[in-house]
Each structure stands twice: as structure tokens, then as C-alpha cells.
């Protein structure tokens, strides 16, 4: 059974310092095949992707470090021995523990 | 030095971390039984509620406000209570008289909210603002009232409607987080039991 992919928005905080997670995934049975988990900050009314874990183009799961213009500054590959579903959970865990550092680094970047 | 600490309160940071923990739990429950979420709308805004405990009252209230905010912006909102989904057990369809009496009342001093608990939370609930100071959490299928959350209970609601304090003092339901003596002292008068006050509260706020 395959679920149609959809993008889910999970708000984390209200207006003022609005932060949200946007999750896109395509699943087959109980396993995820493709995913994208993006941390988004709303800065001066504009949605700004801060960082993104994904394998949405069939690539090995990785984290994109994003510039303020949305371009990719760097890419950190996740361990190769993870299944896609495991990588999905690890990505959420990393987001939970490291979101402050991700956002702080993003705010310090000029590009 | 962290830029975030300059712009975001510690409380807000804590809220974000807690919501990310809920996000992880949500997707664990989702992937454990995806078919149970077949009714979840695509491209929805998902607002997650923590386990229904007094310590979580503030996060619950904040997230309910997030849900109301998203709904007011025209987004489709899916509210999900993490950690309460029955695994393979049908939820008994126990009808209760309307309006029901709460079985537990929880006051959160930090959040200044009073939560009236009528029934266990369902996996999926609907959230409706029934009054500027009150939010109803309903079963979206049966429309039974599961929770009624009264914001700014002591600072605003009780001042505007002293019968709220009377109702809480008189109710036989267990009260957690504040004593009846303290509430009674705020009234400065004897209180007689009047269960119909719940009916007037609910009908007034509908």
C-alpha cells in the first residue's frame, strides 16, 4: 500500500518567533521511501528554509546547510548503513536536539 | 554567544524543543500504523498536543492557540493528541448527559488556565473557540465534549464571571492545582452547590 505524498506543516511556535517543520514523505507499507524534513523560520514575514534533511531525489540521506538566499552551502551525508526510515527518524532526532545550533548558524551567515 | 538567546525567550525555546519531541513521537505512531491515519488530510497543518497532564497545561494551551491561528488563516488543521491512541482497542461509545459534569478539573498556575476534563482525549480531536477565553476540545465524530480550557482563569475569566469560581468550588469533581479554600476566599461568600451553572456556562459560551 502506498500513501500519496503530502507536505505536512507542523508549527513549533507562534507569530513573533515563528518556527515550523515541513515534512514531505512518500511511504510504502510501513517504510519511508523518500522524505524531506525542513526547518523553516519566518523572518520579517518571509519563510526562510534554515536546513533540510532529505533523500528526495533518490540520493543518500543527507542534511543540506542552506544559505539565506535558499541555495545550498554544504551537504552532510548521513551514515550509509541507515535505512531510509531509520534516516527519517534520525533526522527528526537531530532536528530536535540541534535546532538551536542550526538556526544560530543560519542567522550568522551572510550569503 | 547565541543569537537565539538575544531574540527568543527561554520559554519559547523550550516550547519549540517540546514540539519537536512531539513531532518525533507523532511520526513513530504514524509509521507504526499508517492505515489509522488514512483520514488525515493531505497538506495539512498538524498541531500536536502533549499527554494530558497538569505539567503540560501550558504547552497544550499554546498549541491550541497555534491551531486556532492556523485555522483563522484558512489552513486545514489536523489536531492530534500524541500518546493516547488506543492500539487495537475500540473506544467505547459512552454517551454522557449534555452538558456533562467534569470528572477532573486541573488548574495550571503557570498558564493560569483551568482545564475541565470530561472524557479521555481521542487520537484526533477538533478544537473550537467557544468564547474569547474558552476553547472546547471535541470528538470530531461524535461531537462529545472532551475538554474545556478556560484561559486567564483567575486574572480575567473568574473576575468577569464569578459563577465560574462558584461552579468549581461546588463541583464534586477532583480539583488539582489550586485549593477550593483559596477559590472560596476569593468569593468572600458561602457557596451552595448548583450543577446547573455548568449548563449556563456552556450555553452562554456556545
PDB file of N, CA and C in Angstrom, chain A residues 3-54:
ATOM      1  N   UNK A   3       1.051   5.425   0.180  1.00  0.00           N
ATOM      2  CA  UNK A   3       0.321   6.650   0.502  1.00  0.00           C
ATOM      3  C   UNK A   3       0.793   7.766  -0.411  1.00  0.00           C
ATOM      4  N   UNK A   4      -0.161   8.542  -0.848  1.00  0.00           N
ATOM      5  CA  UNK A   4       0.197   9.670  -1.682  1.00  0.00           C
ATOM      6  C   UNK A   4       1.028  10.650  -0.850  1.00  0.00           C
ATOM      7  N   UNK A   5       2.103  11.147  -1.440  1.00  0.00           N
ATOM      8  CA  UNK A   5       2.904  12.086  -0.674  1.00  0.00           C
ATOM      9  C   UNK A   5       2.152  13.382  -0.427  1.00  0.00           C
ATOM     10  N   UNK A   6       2.388  13.939   0.717  1.00  0.00           N
ATOM     11  CA  UNK A   6       1.813  15.240   1.042  1.00  0.00           C
ATOM     12  C   UNK A   6       2.800  15.979   1.907  1.00  0.00           C
ATOM     13  N   UNK A   7       2.676  17.274   1.922  1.00  0.00           N
ATOM     14  CA  UNK A   7       3.575  18.038   2.767  1.00  0.00           C
ATOM     15  C   UNK A   7       2.826  18.477   4.009  1.00  0.00           C
ATOM     16  N   UNK A   8       3.348  18.106   5.143  1.00  0.00           N
ATOM     17  CA  UNK A   8       2.722  18.455   6.404  1.00  0.00           C
ATOM     18  C   UNK A   8       3.508  19.587   7.057  1.00  0.00           C
ATOM     19  N   UNK A   9       2.769  20.536   7.550  1.00  0.00           N
ATOM     20  CA  UNK A   9       3.395  21.664   8.243  1.00  0.00           C
ATOM     21  C   UNK A   9       3.103  21.532   9.721  1.00  0.00           C
ATOM     22  N   UNK A  10       4.148  21.530  10.519  1.00  0.00           N
ATOM     23  CA  UNK A  10       3.966  21.410  11.962  1.00  0.00           C
ATOM     24  C   UNK A  10       4.498  22.685  12.603  1.00  0.00           C
ATOM     25  N   UNK A  11       3.607  23.553  13.047  1.00  0.00           N
ATOM     26  CA  UNK A  11       4.087  24.786  13.688  1.00  0.00           C
ATOM     27  C   UNK A  11       4.703  24.474  15.050  1.00  0.00           C
ATOM     28  N   UNK A  12       5.806  25.154  15.336  1.00  0.00           N
ATOM     29  CA  UNK A  12       6.519  24.922  16.594  1.00  0.00           C
ATOM     30  C   UNK A  12       6.372  26.077  17.566  1.00  0.00           C
ATOM     31  N   UNK A  13       6.084  27.258  17.028  1.00  0.00           N
ATOM     32  CA  UNK A  13       5.966  28.445  17.880  1.00  0.00           C
ATOM     33  C   UNK A  13       5.117  29.463  17.131  1.00  0.00           C
ATOM     34  N   UNK A  14       4.522  30.405  17.856  1.00  0.00           N
ATOM     35  CA  UNK A  14       3.584  31.338  17.227  1.00  0.00           C
ATOM     36  C   UNK A  14       4.271  32.509  16.549  1.00  0.00           C
ATOM     37  N   UNK A  15       3.423  33.396  16.015  1.00  0.00           N
ATOM     38  CA  UNK A  15       3.911  34.616  15.378  1.00  0.00           C
ATOM     39  C   UNK A  15       4.876  35.339  16.311  1.00  0.00           C
ATOM     40  N   UNK A  16       5.818  36.009  15.710  1.00  0.00           N
ATOM     41  CA  UNK A  16       6.807  36.713  16.526  1.00  0.00           C
ATOM     42  C   UNK A  16       8.136  36.017  16.384  1.00  0.00           C
ATOM     43  N   UNK A  17       8.204  34.774  16.882  1.00  0.00           N
ATOM     44  CA  UNK A  17       9.377  33.958  16.562  1.00  0.00           C
ATOM     45  C   UNK A  17       8.873  32.650  15.971  1.00  0.00           C
ATOM     46  N   UNK A  18       8.242  32.773  14.827  1.00  0.00           N
ATOM     47  CA  UNK A  18       7.594  31.602  14.238  1.00  0.00           C
ATOM     48  C   UNK A  18       8.621  30.668  13.615  1.00  0.00           C
ATOM     49  N   UNK A  19       8.494  29.430  14.017  1.00  0.00           N
ATOM     50  CA  UNK A  19       9.354  28.375  13.500  1.00  0.00           C
ATOM     51  C   UNK A  19       8.459  27.187  13.203  1.00  0.00           C
ATOM     52  N   UNK A  20       8.738  26.491  12.137  1.00  0.00           N
ATOM     53  CA  UNK A  20       7.911  25.330  11.797  1.00  0.00           C
ATOM     54  C   UNK A  20       8.769  24.253  11.145  1.00  0.00           C
ATOM     55  N   UNK A  21       8.211  23.069  11.135  1.00  0.00           N
ATOM     56  CA  UNK A  21       8.840  21.963  10.416  1.00  0.00           C
ATOM     57  C   UNK A  21       7.919  21.601   9.264  1.00  0.00           C
ATOM     58  N   UNK A  22       8.488  21.457   8.082  1.00  0.00           N
ATOM     59  CA  UNK A  22       7.714  20.994   6.932  1.00  0.00           C
ATOM     60  C   UNK A  22       8.236  19.605   6.562  1.00  0.00           C
ATOM     61  N   UNK A  23       7.314  18.669   6.544  1.00  0.00           N
ATOM     62  CA  UNK A  23       7.685  17.268   6.314  1.00  0.00           C
ATOM     63  C   UNK A  23       6.994  16.766   5.068  1.00  0.00           C
ATOM     64  N   UNK A  24       7.767  16.220   4.167  1.00  0.00           N
ATOM     65  CA  UNK A  24       7.241  15.579   2.963  1.00  0.00           C
ATOM     66  C   UNK A  24       7.770  14.149   2.969  1.00  0.00           C
ATOM     67  N   UNK A  25       6.879  13.214   2.702  1.00  0.00           N
ATOM     68  CA  UNK A  25       7.361  11.832   2.668  1.00  0.00           C
ATOM     69  C   UNK A  25       6.466  11.002   1.770  1.00  0.00           C
ATOM     70  N   UNK A  26       7.060  10.024   1.162  1.00  0.00           N
ATOM     71  CA  UNK A  26       6.325   9.025   0.390  1.00  0.00           C
ATOM     72  C   UNK A  26       6.648   7.681   1.008  1.00  0.00           C
ATOM     73  N   UNK A  27       5.594   6.950   1.348  1.00  0.00           N
ATOM     74  CA  UNK A  27       5.782   5.714   2.098  1.00  0.00           C
ATOM     75  C   UNK A  27       5.196   4.539   1.338  1.00  0.00           C
ATOM     76  N   UNK A  28       5.776   3.383   1.597  1.00  0.00           N
ATOM     77  CA  UNK A  28       5.248   2.140   1.060  1.00  0.00           C
ATOM     78  C   UNK A  28       5.115   1.189   2.234  1.00  0.00           C
ATOM     79  N   UNK A  29       3.888   0.785   2.524  1.00  0.00           N
ATOM     80  CA  UNK A  29       3.637  -0.008   3.724  1.00  0.00           C
ATOM     81  C   UNK A  29       4.144   0.781   4.927  1.00  0.00           C
ATOM     82  N   UNK A  30       4.999   0.173   5.725  1.00  0.00           N
ATOM     83  CA  UNK A  30       5.435   0.844   6.948  1.00  0.00           C
ATOM     84  C   UNK A  30       6.814   1.483   6.777  1.00  0.00           C
ATOM     85  N   UNK A  31       7.299   1.527   5.571  1.00  0.00           N
ATOM     86  CA  UNK A  31       8.632   2.067   5.328  1.00  0.00           C
ATOM     87  C   UNK A  31       8.557   3.345   4.499  1.00  0.00           C
ATOM     88  N   UNK A  32       9.421   4.284   4.819  1.00  0.00           N
ATOM     89  CA  UNK A  32       9.514   5.518   4.049  1.00  0.00           C
ATOM     90  C   UNK A  32      10.485   5.294   2.898  1.00  0.00           C
ATOM     91  N   UNK A  33      10.086   5.770   1.723  1.00  0.00           N
ATOM     92  CA  UNK A  33      10.958   5.645   0.553  1.00  0.00           C
ATOM     93  C   UNK A  33      11.701   6.952   0.266  1.00  0.00           C
ATOM     94  N   UNK A  34      10.956   8.045   0.369  1.00  0.00           N
ATOM     95  CA  UNK A  34      11.549   9.359   0.131  1.00  0.00           C
ATOM     96  C   UNK A  34      11.055  10.318   1.202  1.00  0.00           C
ATOM     97  N   UNK A  35      11.914  11.225   1.610  1.00  0.00           N
ATOM     98  CA  UNK A  35      11.460  12.212   2.599  1.00  0.00           C
ATOM     99  C   UNK A  35      12.236  13.510   2.467  1.00  0.00           C
ATOM    100  N   UNK A  36      11.626  14.528   2.992  1.00  0.00           N
ATOM    101  CA  UNK A  36      12.283  15.817   3.140  1.00  0.00           C
ATOM    102  C   UNK A  36      11.755  16.434   4.432  1.00  0.00           C
ATOM    103  N   UNK A  37      12.656  16.802   5.311  1.00  0.00           N
ATOM    104  CA  UNK A  37      12.278  17.446   6.569  1.00  0.00           C
ATOM    105  C   UNK A  37      13.004  18.785   6.618  1.00  0.00           C
ATOM    106  N   UNK A  38      12.239  19.839   6.623  1.00  0.00           N
ATOM    107  CA  UNK A  38      12.842  21.161   6.508  1.00  0.00           C
ATOM    108  C   UNK A  38      12.469  22.018   7.716  1.00  0.00           C
ATOM    109  N   UNK A  39      13.450  22.652   8.315  1.00  0.00           N
ATOM    110  CA  UNK A  39      13.204  23.613   9.387  1.00  0.00           C
ATOM    111  C   UNK A  39      13.069  24.983   8.742  1.00  0.00           C
ATOM    112  N   UNK A  40      11.944  25.631   8.993  1.00  0.00           N
ATOM    113  CA  UNK A  40      11.651  26.912   8.349  1.00  0.00           C
ATOM    114  C   UNK A  40      11.415  27.974   9.409  1.00  0.00           C
ATOM    115  N   UNK A  41      12.082  29.104   9.246  1.00  0.00           N
ATOM    116  CA  UNK A  41      11.856  30.251  10.135  1.00  0.00           C
ATOM    117  C   UNK A  41      11.119  31.318   9.341  1.00  0.00           C
ATOM    118  N   UNK A  42      10.214  31.990   9.993  1.00  0.00           N
ATOM    119  CA  UNK A  42       9.544  33.124   9.347  1.00  0.00           C
ATOM    120  C   UNK A  42      10.239  34.385   9.845  1.00  0.00           C
ATOM    121  N   UNK A  43      10.982  35.016   8.931  1.00  0.00           N
ATOM    122  CA  UNK A  43      11.792  36.184   9.290  1.00  0.00           C
ATOM    123  C   UNK A  43      11.290  37.373   8.482  1.00  0.00           C
ATOM    124  N   UNK A  44      10.866  38.381   9.184  1.00  0.00           N
ATOM    125  CA  UNK A  44      10.308  39.582   8.553  1.00  0.00           C
ATOM    126  C   UNK A  44       9.229  39.208   7.538  1.00  0.00           C
ATOM    127  N   UNK A  45       8.386  38.267   7.942  1.00  0.00           N
ATOM    128  CA  UNK A  45       7.233  37.891   7.125  1.00  0.00           C
ATOM    129  C   UNK A  45       7.540  36.921   6.003  1.00  0.00           C
ATOM    130  N   UNK A  46       8.802  36.566   5.851  1.00  0.00           N
ATOM    131  CA  UNK A  46       9.167  35.657   4.763  1.00  0.00           C
ATOM    132  C   UNK A  46       9.609  34.311   5.308  1.00  0.00           C
ATOM    133  N   UNK A  47       9.156  33.249   4.637  1.00  0.00           N
ATOM    134  CA  UNK A  47       9.551  31.902   5.046  1.00  0.00           C
ATOM    135  C   UNK A  47      10.975  31.626   4.575  1.00  0.00           C
ATOM    136  N   UNK A  48      11.821  31.279   5.515  1.00  0.00           N
ATOM    137  CA  UNK A  48      13.232  31.037   5.196  1.00  0.00           C
ATOM    138  C   UNK A  48      13.624  29.615   5.602  1.00  0.00           C
ATOM    139  N   UNK A  49      13.904  28.753   4.622  1.00  0.00           N
ATOM    140  CA  UNK A  49      14.393  27.412   4.981  1.00  0.00           C
ATOM    141  C   UNK A  49      15.763  27.517   5.654  1.00  0.00           C
ATOM    142  N   UNK A  50      15.868  26.922   6.813  1.00  0.00           N
ATOM    143  CA  UNK A  50      17.105  27.016   7.604  1.00  0.00           C
ATOM    144  C   UNK A  50      18.026  25.832   7.301  1.00  0.00           C
ATOM    145  N   UNK A  51      17.446  24.650   7.310  1.00  0.00           N
ATOM    146  CA  UNK A  51      18.204  23.454   6.973  1.00  0.00           C
ATOM    147  C   UNK A  51      17.229  22.379   6.516  1.00  0.00           C
ATOM    148  N   UNK A  52      17.754  21.387   5.820  1.00  0.00           N
ATOM    149  CA  UNK A  52      16.851  20.376   5.250  1.00  0.00           C
ATOM    150  C   UNK A  52      17.542  19.015   5.230  1.00  0.00           C
ATOM    151  N   UNK A  53      16.854  18.036   5.788  1.00  0.00           N
ATOM    152  CA  UNK A  53      17.277  16.644   5.647  1.00  0.00           C
ATOM    153  C   UNK A  53      16.456  16.051   4.512  1.00  0.00           C
ATOM    154  N   UNK A  54      17.085  15.341   3.611  1.00  0.00           N
ATOM    155  CA  UNK A  54      16.261  14.700   2.582  1.00  0.00           C
ATOM    156  C   UNK A  54      17.011  13.652   1.768  1.00  0.00           C
TER     157      UNK A  54
END
